[in-house]
mmCIF file with all atom_site columns, C-alpha atoms and ligand atoms in Angstrom:
data_model
loop_
_atom_site.group_PDB
_atom_site.id
_atom_site.type_symbol
_atom_site.label_atom_id
_atom_site.label_alt_id
_atom_site.label_comp_id
_atom_site.label_asym_id
_atom_site.label_entity_id
_atom_site.label_seq_id
_atom_site.pdbx_PDB_ins_code
_atom_site.Cartn_x
_atom_site.Cartn_y
_atom_site.Cartn_z
_atom_site.occupancy
_atom_site.B_iso_or_equiv
_atom_site.pdbx_formal_charge
_atom_site.auth_seq_id
_atom_site.auth_comp_id
_atom_site.auth_asym_id
_atom_site.auth_atom_id
_atom_site.pdbx_PDB_model_num
ATOM   1  C  CA  . MET A 1 1  ? -0.029  0.073  0.030   1.00 0.00 ? 1178 MET A CA  1
ATOM   2  C  CA  . ALA A 1 2  ? 1.194   3.542  -0.683  1.00 0.00 ? 1179 ALA A CA  1
ATOM   3  C  CA  . TYR A 1 3  ? -0.237  7.005  -1.091  1.00 0.00 ? 1180 TYR A CA  1
ATOM   4  C  CA  . VAL A 1 4  ? -1.422  8.367  -4.261  1.00 0.00 ? 1181 VAL A CA  1
ATOM   5  C  CA  . ILE A 1 5  ? -1.589  11.976 -5.815  1.00 0.00 ? 1182 ILE A CA  1
ATOM   6  C  CA  . ALA A 1 6  ? -4.753  12.446 -7.671  1.00 0.00 ? 1183 ALA A CA  1
ATOM   7  C  CA  . GLU A 1 7  ? -6.398  14.982 -9.960  1.00 0.00 ? 1184 GLU A CA  1
ATOM   8  C  CA  . PRO A 1 8  ? -6.701  17.945 -7.532  1.00 0.00 ? 1185 PRO A CA  1
ATOM   9  C  CA  . CYS A 1 9  ? -2.767  18.444 -7.753  1.00 0.00 ? 1186 CYS A CA  1
ATOM   10 C  CA  . ARG A 1 10 ? -3.021  19.135 -11.478 1.00 0.00 ? 1187 ARG A CA  1
ATOM   11 C  CA  . SER A 1 11 ? -2.213  22.771 -12.061 1.00 0.00 ? 1188 SER A CA  1
ATOM   12 C  CA  . GLN A 1 12 ? -1.230  23.171 -8.335  1.00 0.00 ? 1189 GLN A CA  1
ATOM   13 C  CA  . ARG A 1 13 ? 2.122   21.568 -7.917  1.00 0.00 ? 1190 ARG A CA  1
ATOM   14 C  CA  . CYS A 1 14 ? 2.779   23.590 -4.796  1.00 0.00 ? 1191 CYS A CA  1
ATOM   15 C  CA  . ALA A 1 15 ? 5.457   21.137 -3.594  1.00 0.00 ? 1192 ALA A CA  1
ATOM   16 C  CA  . ALA A 1 16 ? 4.285   21.097 -0.017  1.00 0.00 ? 1193 ALA A CA  1
ATOM   17 C  CA  . CYS A 1 17 ? 4.243   17.399 -0.031  1.00 0.00 ? 1194 CYS A CA  1
ATOM   18 C  CA  . TYR A 1 18 ? 7.650   17.225 -1.403  1.00 0.00 ? 1195 TYR A CA  1
ATOM   19 C  CA  . ALA A 1 19 ? 8.960   19.306 1.272   1.00 0.00 ? 1196 ALA A CA  1
ATOM   20 C  CA  . VAL A 1 20 ? 7.712   17.111 4.177   1.00 0.00 ? 1197 VAL A CA  1
ATOM   21 C  CA  . CYS A 1 21 ? 8.389   13.577 2.572   1.00 0.00 ? 1198 CYS A CA  1
ATOM   22 C  CA  . PRO A 1 22 ? 11.074  11.893 4.707   1.00 0.00 ? 1199 PRO A CA  1
ATOM   23 C  CA  . ALA A 1 23 ? 11.476  9.133  2.221   1.00 0.00 ? 1200 ALA A CA  1
ATOM   24 C  CA  . GLY A 1 24 ? 12.290  10.885 -1.181  1.00 0.00 ? 1201 GLY A CA  1
ATOM   25 C  CA  . ALA A 1 25 ? 9.168   9.364  -2.427  1.00 0.00 ? 1202 ALA A CA  1
ATOM   26 C  CA  . ILE A 1 26 ? 7.646   12.372 -4.244  1.00 0.00 ? 1203 ILE A CA  1
ATOM   27 C  CA  . GLY A 1 27 ? 8.692   13.542 -7.708  1.00 0.00 ? 1204 GLY A CA  1
ATOM   28 C  CA  . GLY A 1 28 ? 7.657   15.693 -10.400 1.00 0.00 ? 1205 GLY A CA  1
ATOM   29 C  CA  . ASP A 1 29 ? 9.074   18.772 -12.142 1.00 0.00 ? 1206 ASP A CA  1
ATOM   30 C  CA  . TYR A 1 30 ? 8.139   21.921 -13.926 1.00 0.00 ? 1207 TYR A CA  1
ATOM   31 C  CA  . HIS A 1 31 ? 7.042   20.219 -17.104 1.00 0.00 ? 1208 HIS A CA  1
ATOM   32 C  CA  . ASP A 1 32 ? 5.056   17.560 -15.558 1.00 0.00 ? 1209 ASP A CA  1
ATOM   33 C  CA  . GLU A 1 33 ? 1.264   18.215 -14.981 1.00 0.00 ? 1210 GLU A CA  1
ATOM   34 C  CA  . GLN A 1 34 ? 1.317   17.212 -11.200 1.00 0.00 ? 1211 GLN A CA  1
ATOM   35 C  CA  . MET A 1 35 ? 3.517   15.566 -8.586  1.00 0.00 ? 1212 MET A CA  1
ATOM   36 C  CA  . TYR A 1 36 ? 3.572   11.779 -8.175  1.00 0.00 ? 1213 TYR A CA  1
ATOM   37 C  CA  . ILE A 1 37 ? 4.568   9.368  -5.376  1.00 0.00 ? 1214 ILE A CA  1
ATOM   38 C  CA  . ASP A 1 38 ? 6.708   6.358  -5.835  1.00 0.00 ? 1215 ASP A CA  1
ATOM   39 C  CA  . PRO A 1 39 ? 4.914   3.372  -4.336  1.00 0.00 ? 1216 PRO A CA  1
ATOM   40 C  CA  . ASP A 1 40 ? 8.279   1.512  -3.739  1.00 0.00 ? 1217 ASP A CA  1
ATOM   41 C  CA  . ARG A 1 41 ? 9.700   4.295  -1.674  1.00 0.00 ? 1218 ARG A CA  1
ATOM   42 C  CA  . CYS A 1 42 ? 6.620   5.446  0.203   1.00 0.00 ? 1219 CYS A CA  1
ATOM   43 C  CA  . ILE A 1 43 ? 6.597   4.432  4.002   1.00 0.00 ? 1220 ILE A CA  1
ATOM   44 C  CA  . ASP A 1 44 ? 2.922   5.265  4.533   1.00 0.00 ? 1221 ASP A CA  1
ATOM   45 C  CA  . CYS A 1 45 ? 3.656   8.085  7.090   1.00 0.00 ? 1222 CYS A CA  1
ATOM   46 C  CA  . GLY A 1 46 ? 0.816   10.333 5.951   1.00 0.00 ? 1223 GLY A CA  1
ATOM   47 C  CA  . LEU A 1 47 ? 2.662   13.568 6.227   1.00 0.00 ? 1224 LEU A CA  1
ATOM   48 C  CA  . CYS A 1 48 ? 2.115   14.598 2.687   1.00 0.00 ? 1225 CYS A CA  1
ATOM   49 C  CA  . GLN A 1 49 ? -1.667  14.089 2.976   1.00 0.00 ? 1226 GLN A CA  1
ATOM   50 C  CA  . GLU A 1 50 ? -1.515  16.394 5.990   1.00 0.00 ? 1227 GLU A CA  1
ATOM   51 C  CA  . ALA A 1 51 ? 0.445   19.015 4.068   1.00 0.00 ? 1228 ALA A CA  1
ATOM   52 C  CA  . CYS A 1 52 ? -1.447  19.036 0.892   1.00 0.00 ? 1229 CYS A CA  1
ATOM   53 C  CA  . PRO A 1 53 ? -3.737  22.083 0.598   1.00 0.00 ? 1230 PRO A CA  1
ATOM   54 C  CA  . SER A 1 54 ? -5.656  20.694 -2.284  1.00 0.00 ? 1231 SER A CA  1
ATOM   55 C  CA  . GLY A 1 55 ? -6.921  17.409 -0.769  1.00 0.00 ? 1232 GLY A CA  1
ATOM   56 C  CA  . ALA A 1 56 ? -5.040  15.629 -3.650  1.00 0.00 ? 1233 ALA A CA  1
ATOM   57 C  CA  . ILE A 1 57 ? -3.528  12.786 -1.659  1.00 0.00 ? 1234 ILE A CA  1
ATOM   58 C  CA  . PHE A 1 58 ? -5.159  9.605  -0.679  1.00 0.00 ? 1235 PHE A CA  1
ATOM   59 C  CA  . LEU A 1 59 ? -4.233  6.045  0.592   1.00 0.00 ? 1236 LEU A CA  1
ATOM   60 C  CA  . GLU A 1 60 ? -4.503  3.875  -2.537  1.00 0.00 ? 1237 GLU A CA  1
ATOM   61 C  CA  . GLU A 1 61 ? -7.314  1.895  -0.799  1.00 0.00 ? 1238 GLU A CA  1
ATOM   62 C  CA  . ASP A 1 62 ? -9.131  5.237  -0.194  1.00 0.00 ? 1239 ASP A CA  1
ATOM   63 C  CA  . LEU A 1 63 ? -8.894  6.697  -3.705  1.00 0.00 ? 1240 LEU A CA  1
ATOM   64 C  CA  . PRO A 1 64 ? -12.155 7.834  -4.916  1.00 0.00 ? 1241 PRO A CA  1
ATOM   65 C  CA  . GLU A 1 65 ? -13.351 5.755  -7.909  1.00 0.00 ? 1242 GLU A CA  1
ATOM   66 C  CA  . ALA A 1 66 ? -13.280 8.602  -10.355 1.00 0.00 ? 1243 ALA A CA  1
ATOM   67 C  CA  . TRP A 1 67 ? -9.413  8.902  -9.802  1.00 0.00 ? 1244 TRP A CA  1
ATOM   68 C  CA  . ALA A 1 68 ? -8.556  5.089  -9.575  1.00 0.00 ? 1245 ALA A CA  1
ATOM   69 C  CA  . GLU A 1 69 ? -6.424  5.403  -12.516 1.00 0.00 ? 1246 GLU A CA  1
ATOM   70 C  CA  . TYR A 1 70 ? -3.963  7.713  -10.387 1.00 0.00 ? 1247 TYR A CA  1
ATOM   71 C  CA  . ALA A 1 71 ? -2.600  4.685  -8.777  1.00 0.00 ? 1248 ALA A CA  1
ATOM   72 C  CA  . ARG A 1 72 ? -1.288  3.493  -12.071 1.00 0.00 ? 1249 ARG A CA  1
ATOM   73 C  CA  . LEU A 1 73 ? -0.255  6.802  -13.324 1.00 0.00 ? 1250 LEU A CA  1
ATOM   74 C  CA  . ASN A 1 74 ? 1.771   7.494  -9.928  1.00 0.00 ? 1251 ASN A CA  1
ATOM   75 C  CA  . ARG A 1 75 ? 3.509   3.962  -10.178 1.00 0.00 ? 1252 ARG A CA  1
ATOM   76 C  CA  . GLU A 1 76 ? 4.223   4.357  -13.904 1.00 0.00 ? 1253 GLU A CA  1
ATOM   77 C  CA  . TYR A 1 77 ? 5.917   7.926  -13.492 1.00 0.00 ? 1254 TYR A CA  1
ATOM   78 C  CA  . PHE A 1 78 ? 8.802   6.266  -11.714 1.00 0.00 ? 1255 PHE A CA  1
ATOM   79 C  CA  . ARG A 1 79 ? 9.197   3.316  -14.220 1.00 0.00 ? 1256 ARG A CA  1
ATOM   80 C  CA  . ARG A 1 80 ? 9.522   5.734  -17.296 1.00 0.00 ? 1257 ARG A CA  1
ATOM   81 C  CA  . PRO A 1 81 ? 12.773  5.068  -19.248 1.00 0.00 ? 1258 PRO A CA  1
ATOM   82 C  CA  . PRO A 1 82 ? 15.133  7.876  -19.007 1.00 0.00 ? 1259 PRO A CA  1
ATOM   83 C  CA  . THR A 1 83 ? 15.016  10.551 -21.557 1.00 0.00 ? 1260 THR A CA  1
HETATM 84 S  S1  . LIG B 2 .  ? 1.057   19.431 -1.622  1.00 0.00 ? 1829 LIG B S1  1
HETATM 85 FE FE1 . LIG B 2 .  ? -0.837  18.752 -2.787  1.00 0.00 ? 1829 LIG B FE1 1
HETATM 86 S  S2  . LIG B 2 .  ? -1.297  20.136 -4.488  1.00 0.00 ? 1829 LIG B S2  1
HETATM 87 FE FE2 . LIG B 2 .  ? 0.785   20.534 -3.576  1.00 0.00 ? 1829 LIG B FE2 1
HETATM 88 S  S3  . LIG B 2 .  ? 2.020   19.663 -5.048  1.00 0.00 ? 1829 LIG B S3  1
HETATM 89 FE FE3 . LIG B 2 .  ? 1.771   18.083 -3.340  1.00 0.00 ? 1829 LIG B FE3 1
HETATM 90 S  S4  . LIG B 2 .  ? -0.039  16.809 -3.950  1.00 0.00 ? 1829 LIG B S4  1
HETATM 91 FE FE4 . LIG B 2 .  ? 0.122   18.672 -5.325  1.00 0.00 ? 1829 LIG B FE4 1
HETATM 92 S  S1  . LIG B 2 .  ? 2.956   8.945  3.012   1.00 0.00 ? 1830 LIG B S1  1
HETATM 93 FE FE1 . LIG B 2 .  ? 5.112   9.731  3.812   1.00 0.00 ? 1830 LIG B FE1 1
HETATM 94 S  S2  . LIG B 2 .  ? 6.423   8.592  2.676   1.00 0.00 ? 1830 LIG B S2  1
HETATM 95 FE FE2 . LIG B 2 .  ? 4.653   8.454  1.529   1.00 0.00 ? 1830 LIG B FE2 1
HETATM 96 S  S3  . LIG B 2 .  ? 4.866   10.031 -0.012  1.00 0.00 ? 1830 LIG B S3  1
HETATM 97 FE FE3 . LIG B 2 .  ? 3.642   10.767 1.769   1.00 0.00 ? 1830 LIG B FE3 1
HETATM 98 S  S4  . LIG B 2 .  ? 5.228   11.738 3.022   1.00 0.00 ? 1830 LIG B S4  1
HETATM 99 FE FE4 . LIG B 2 .  ? 6.356   10.570 1.448   1.00 0.00 ? 1830 LIG B FE4 1
#
């Protein structure tokens, strides 16, 4: 299980989550639409969820159905081949 960043982050990318993550699990840069969480690094501490002003972060099992695809989008972000 890991936390997942969903649709409300799009166009926000405030990076509050990035600043509090103790595991270096959050990525995303200026040309990405949103920030993402690496499920292999996330230690489920919940600090990012508390810090997010947009309500964009959920435990995977709590993801609203409409945003279910974001679990895959977060995972795949960290498995992209290097460009
Ligand atoms: S804190 Fe929330 S809105 Fe800000 S970058 Fe992280 S997920 Fe996106
Ligand atoms: S739950 Fe904790 S370890 Fe996982 S991404 Fe959020 S701050 Fe990082």
